[in-house]
Amino acid sequence: MEFAELIKTPRVDGVVLRRPFQPTVEGTLCLTGHHLILSSRQDNTEELWLLHANIDCIEKRFVGTLGTIIVKCKDLRVIQLDIPGMEECLNIASSIEALSTLDSVSLMYPFFYRPMFEVIEDGWNSFLPEDSFKDLESMTDEWRLSDVNQDYCVCASYPPLVAVPKDVDDDTLRKAAAFRHAGRFPVLSYYHKKNGMVMMRSGQPLTGTNGRRCKEDEKLINATLRAGKRGYIIDTRTIAVAQQAKARGGGFESEANYPQWRRIHKAIERSSVLQESLIKLVEACNDQSHNMDRWLSKLEASNWQTHVKEILTTACLAAQCIDREGASVLVHGTEGTDSTLQVTSLAQIILDPTCRTIRGFQALVEREWLQAGHPFQQRCVQSAYGNGSSVKVRCEAPVFLLFLDCVWQILRQFPCSFQFSEHFLVLLFEHAYASQFGTFLGNSAAERAKLKLSQKTVSLWSWVNRPQEAQRLSNPLYEANSLVIWPSVAPQSLLLWEGVFLRWNRSSRCLDEAYEEMVHIIEYNKELQNKVNSLRRQLAELETDDPLQHTE
Amino acid sequence: MEFSEHIKTANVEDVVLRRPFYQPTKGTLCVTGHHLIFSNRGGDSARPFLLLLRNIDAIEKSVENLPSVSSGTITLKCKDLCVLQLDIPGMEECLNIASSIESLSSLETVSEMYPFFYRPPFLSLQDQWGLSSTEQHYAQMKEIHDGWRVSQVNRDYSVSPSYPPAVIVPHSIDDETLVKAARFRQGGRFPVLCYYHRETGTVIMRSSQPLSGANRKRCREDELLLQAVIDGSELGYIIDTRSSQQAQQARMTGGGFESKSCYRGWKRLHRQLEKGKVLQESLIKLVEACGDQSHSVDRWLSKLENSKWLSHVQTALSTAGLVAECVERDGHSVLVHGSEGTDTSLLVSSLAQLILDPDSRTLAGFLGLLEREWVQAGHPFQQRCAHSAYSHVRLRHEAPVFVLLLDCVWQLARQFPLAMGFSEPLLLRLAKEVYASDYGTFLCNSDQERCVTGVKERTHCLFQSLLRANERQHYSNPLYERTELAIWPSIQPPSLQWTCAFSPIQWPFDMC
């Protein structure tokens, strides 16, 4: 298919662009295969350069022959284009609709994007499972890297290499996989160096209504326990939901078959509920009614903050079991690709200072989200404005965005403990939904391999890890903190993430200026500190020198 | 009266003190006339913990008296919203301590309060009390000398008991006219100048309601006074901080509003700001919501909504924005009043000045503003701040108008992080000092009362203390960069955030 077929009117003059908090711009609108571009005719600079993939939905209106297209983006921005000429407007609108909903992944922009920057370090090779396993090997010899999923046959959503207990052979893994949802047998997610306890994750066990059991599965997870020690299974579903899952072949680990494990049920909502919540939240944020009661009711009714709290609470529980109780933990929900990953990755942020660095956080996203098989493409196909446009079973859900929101809450409570700033989290949110980079394409390692993303597209990490970009994303207040950080999960401590949800509804000028001023002060402070240090050294040198040499 | 009469047990050993963010500690508890002193027996580097009895809003006690154990627990809920607990061995000691606290914390005689005994080495009673007088303030504003003058008509507080001795009024209006205009305003609070806008030459005035009453009385002198304010220009705005219905009803009790026919050139706008009991109850609900331990987000947000506190913040900011808009954008003078002119009027006029005037956004400028617009202007601090959010005492005149001002200022500072010369800790400190203080600044209800009780001679001024070099540094905003522009706050509900300050567990403890 040629993009040109979809573009009936590639160019319209005299288009007016309206955005909140910015002056209106008149210019020429151009459509390309992947972008919507508006440039003002005066100085030939582009005023707007928008990826079609970023467009969540459009609305069109007509007054006489003047058409208006309202473009609602996945990054939550809303812009308005006034287009003279009804036909032009209709053509543009239908092109945008077609180009923003392309079905084939290989037509996406990352396959056409050529980097304008020098790739110093290829992000596709930055975080290989082999490398992270080497770190693990330096701490313990109780684990091995299994290639049982080499050809993605045992588990379609797992990577080819996974870490499992040393004493468990591949055969046992295969049998355990047959007993777990979509073959997601328990694998290592995190090793707590301080006390040797581990966190594992998996899909739900397929016990079904007649309480099936699987010796191999029991053996696999028991192999992670120390003699005489009990472990915790954190089920991200309520007991009622877990019971219901039995009717559809799923289930949970019974006390009788897993006597060494204590099961705790928490209530993280399933993805469809989260999507509703996001839609309501964004609607509340965009409400112009100036009515305080209405805002707070709407915020409450969206339930978003409740989801943030539930996820953080569950992550804290997992971290607590490991660090305070000295017990190993297995986390799962139903599929093990959504709430499970939220919990395991947040628990690591709480426990492991490495995850709070720029590279460590990338490694975490790579390990616990991309490699672990979070279906990014399905989940991020639509954002908050795209309700009802797809006929298929809806599988979009802001699972990753909620994770980022939770990280932001922790970052806000521990402003000096993270090497990266809020900007990094916002950047990841944007790129998960629409990007020139291939990192978030596909739903699993298998799909990414099939699409040959590492050969055909550029990795987001190649961009992020350039020194100037890493500098931009870094937190000026950072001071390495090797401690476990326990966030407050009291509702009063959780705030709305303004950087994402109010980003386009407020003028950020004052906040940006303040941020720059803070950076400036910190740099100046460092400079002075260096000066003091060098003067001290000089003084010490002068004092140790033979005083007679200086008398003339 | 001697304080010692109230103190049956002055010392108790082996008391355990529990407070947020600290490990429980065992030590000696001591009750003095004005303080609870708790000293750690280990006595290493830790300073003794000192609590002003005046700071205690409510006290709860429970005792256990068995042959084996005799002990008691006292929970202290403070006006700064901190909650402490004391475990006291011995039932009798516990009951004695509790009754001492109860009687000493509710002493009403001003001259017995702690500021009259506080003598820090770094301040002298010989210093001028306060930052600036009306005359000094006037002298600094050369640009108003043509049109405005200082009137001493209230030098003996006979014209308006709640006004300071000197006020700024239009040059063309003589004292006799002022006296007559004062009779037509509640509490004698005739219109006076509070802010002059250099660029447009327009002003913000404040007063109390006119006493037009049911039969629509009028007062030539009051009309003349307001006419002189807009002399030459066509239009002025009266911002009434009551709804038009409330203003109508006020006529039944002798109050009222400026009718169109008598005040030509003045356009009246009504913006309803809550005050008094409604505001106090809002604070109580807010603090209860903040202290809610149920960990349910729904419950927290509905309680927050139910408290209506953020709505009060929004209304105050939007009304102040309206006043500022009239002055700066439309170039018209404004008169602000509600009924008494001692609460919402001051809230609106001082917020409008913060929006417009870069001089009021420096640390010294802000404290000067508070002194002029709240202390001298006669906000009845003693009545309004007698109790805070925990007290079980029946409400009389309590209302957190000043705390609401501080919250609004906090919202402004959050939206304009560079524009304010002072930082959040200053606002927190003021919120604490207004309820219980070592200083005399917030004692009494008016300038007159402060003179009568000798506050100005026998106590120290908080504002002066806050401007000492080391304090100044602590309360300055490191990001401050002066902007000459007006700062227009966003009053969109999502832009107004709840502050952690109301959360009992979050309240900082730097004063103790």
XYZ file of N, CA and C in Angstrom, chain B residues 194-197 203-206 239 241 273 315-328 332 334-336 344-361 366 369 372-374 405 408-409 412 420 485-489:
186
model
N -6.178 51.543 50.859
C -5.205 50.500 51.199
C -4.176 50.283 50.106
N -4.455 50.640 48.875
C -3.428 50.444 47.841
C -3.591 51.467 46.721
N -2.466 52.013 46.305
C -2.462 52.959 45.189
C -1.685 52.335 44.028
N -2.320 52.272 42.866
C -1.680 51.637 41.716
C -1.021 52.703 40.853
N -7.074 53.228 42.825
C -6.810 52.777 44.187
C -7.726 51.625 44.603
N -7.289 50.916 45.662
C -8.178 49.985 46.349
C -8.476 50.590 47.719
N -9.759 50.714 48.037
C -10.195 51.223 49.330
C -10.903 50.084 50.061
N -10.990 50.189 51.372
C -11.851 49.246 52.091
C -12.626 49.946 53.181
N -16.869 46.198 45.341
C -16.960 44.744 45.413
C -17.500 44.397 46.792
N -18.512 41.651 49.407
C -18.138 40.241 49.595
C -19.313 39.406 50.116
N -18.331 35.590 49.767
C -17.250 34.877 50.462
C -17.770 34.431 51.827
N -12.825 30.886 45.710
C -13.624 32.116 45.710
C -12.782 33.314 46.151
N -11.981 33.117 47.182
C -11.150 34.226 47.667
C -10.199 34.685 46.565
N -9.552 33.703 45.900
C -8.593 34.067 44.854
C -9.300 34.711 43.663
N -10.474 34.221 43.300
C -11.111 34.783 42.118
C -11.647 36.182 42.411
N -12.119 36.416 43.643
C -12.591 37.758 43.978
C -11.421 38.746 44.005
N -10.307 38.301 44.584
C -9.114 39.160 44.588
C -8.667 39.432 43.155
N -8.760 38.395 42.302
C -8.400 38.562 40.894
C -9.300 39.588 40.222
N -10.578 39.562 40.582
C -11.531 40.523 40.021
C -11.156 41.947 40.410
N -10.837 42.147 41.694
C -10.429 43.472 42.166
C -9.190 43.946 41.405
N -8.214 43.045 41.297
C -6.970 43.403 40.619
C -7.223 43.740 39.152
N -8.152 43.004 38.544
C -8.484 43.242 37.149
C -9.108 44.628 36.955
N -10.024 44.981 37.852
C -10.648 46.309 37.790
C -9.572 47.388 37.826
N -8.609 47.215 38.734
C -7.592 48.235 38.939
C -6.601 48.279 37.782
N -6.041 47.122 37.437
C -4.945 47.122 36.464
C -5.442 47.104 35.016
N -9.924 51.199 36.912
C -10.950 51.782 37.770
C -10.620 51.518 39.227
N -11.456 50.716 43.208
C -12.328 49.704 43.795
C -12.497 49.969 45.292
N -13.718 49.802 45.777
C -13.972 49.775 47.220
C -14.413 48.361 47.582
N -13.735 47.752 48.567
C -14.106 46.406 48.993
C -14.750 46.474 50.364
N -13.465 39.234 55.472
C -13.347 38.960 54.035
C -12.811 40.167 53.271
N -13.150 41.382 53.724
C -12.640 42.577 53.036
C -11.121 42.592 53.065
N -10.570 42.233 54.229
C -9.110 42.248 54.376
C -8.486 41.131 53.541
N -9.167 39.977 53.511
C -8.684 38.852 52.721
C -8.566 39.253 51.256
N -9.612 39.867 50.736
C -9.641 40.244 49.323
C -8.661 41.369 49.034
N -8.640 42.400 49.901
C -7.775 43.542 49.591
C -6.299 43.138 49.679
N -5.946 42.247 50.623
C -4.527 41.903 50.701
C -4.113 40.946 49.581
N -5.010 40.033 49.182
C -4.662 39.157 48.054
C -4.546 39.951 46.754
N -5.425 40.930 46.586
C -5.356 41.756 45.371
C -4.018 42.485 45.321
N -3.539 42.943 46.479
C -2.246 43.633 46.497
C -1.102 42.691 46.152
N -1.198 41.450 46.625
C -0.146 40.491 46.282
C -0.117 40.221 44.772
N -1.308 40.181 44.174
C -1.375 39.946 42.730
C -0.748 41.117 41.968
N -1.026 42.342 42.442
C -0.631 43.526 41.683
C 0.751 44.059 42.011
N 1.125 43.999 43.287
C 2.216 44.837 43.754
C 3.472 44.036 44.072
N 4.514 44.182 43.259
C 5.748 43.434 43.515
C 6.361 43.765 44.884
N 6.133 44.983 45.387
C 6.699 45.340 46.690
C 6.103 44.509 47.821
N 4.859 44.062 47.652
C 4.245 43.283 48.729
C 4.643 41.815 48.647
N 5.419 41.444 47.613
C 5.810 40.040 47.477
C 7.208 39.764 48.014
N 5.795 41.628 52.400
C 4.653 40.778 52.771
C 4.314 40.968 54.247
N 2.630 44.172 54.627
C 1.236 44.062 54.177
C 0.363 43.468 55.275
N -0.169 46.075 58.016
C -1.110 47.128 57.617
C -2.530 46.588 57.493
N -2.660 45.522 56.702
C -3.993 45.074 56.305
C -4.662 44.143 57.299
N -3.920 43.628 58.270
C -4.545 42.703 59.226
C -4.404 43.195 60.665
N -6.195 33.034 54.175
C -5.297 33.931 53.443
C -3.971 33.226 53.164
N -4.277 30.756 50.414
C -4.358 31.424 49.109
C -2.965 31.903 48.671
N -2.206 32.432 49.607
C -0.847 32.892 49.278
C 0.001 31.691 48.860
N -0.776 30.895 45.349
C -0.109 31.863 44.470
C 1.365 31.507 44.308
N 7.622 35.184 44.583
C 7.528 35.545 45.994
C 8.899 35.511 46.661
N 5.510 42.521 36.964
C 4.186 42.245 36.409
C 3.215 41.761 37.477
N 1.952 41.929 37.170
C 0.926 41.329 38.030
C 0.985 39.818 37.841
N 0.708 39.073 38.897
C 0.677 37.616 38.761
C -0.777 37.161 38.865
N -1.312 36.711 37.748
C -2.731 36.340 37.697
C -2.861 34.857 38.000
N -3.449 34.526 39.144
C -3.528 33.102 39.494
C -4.570 32.373 38.648
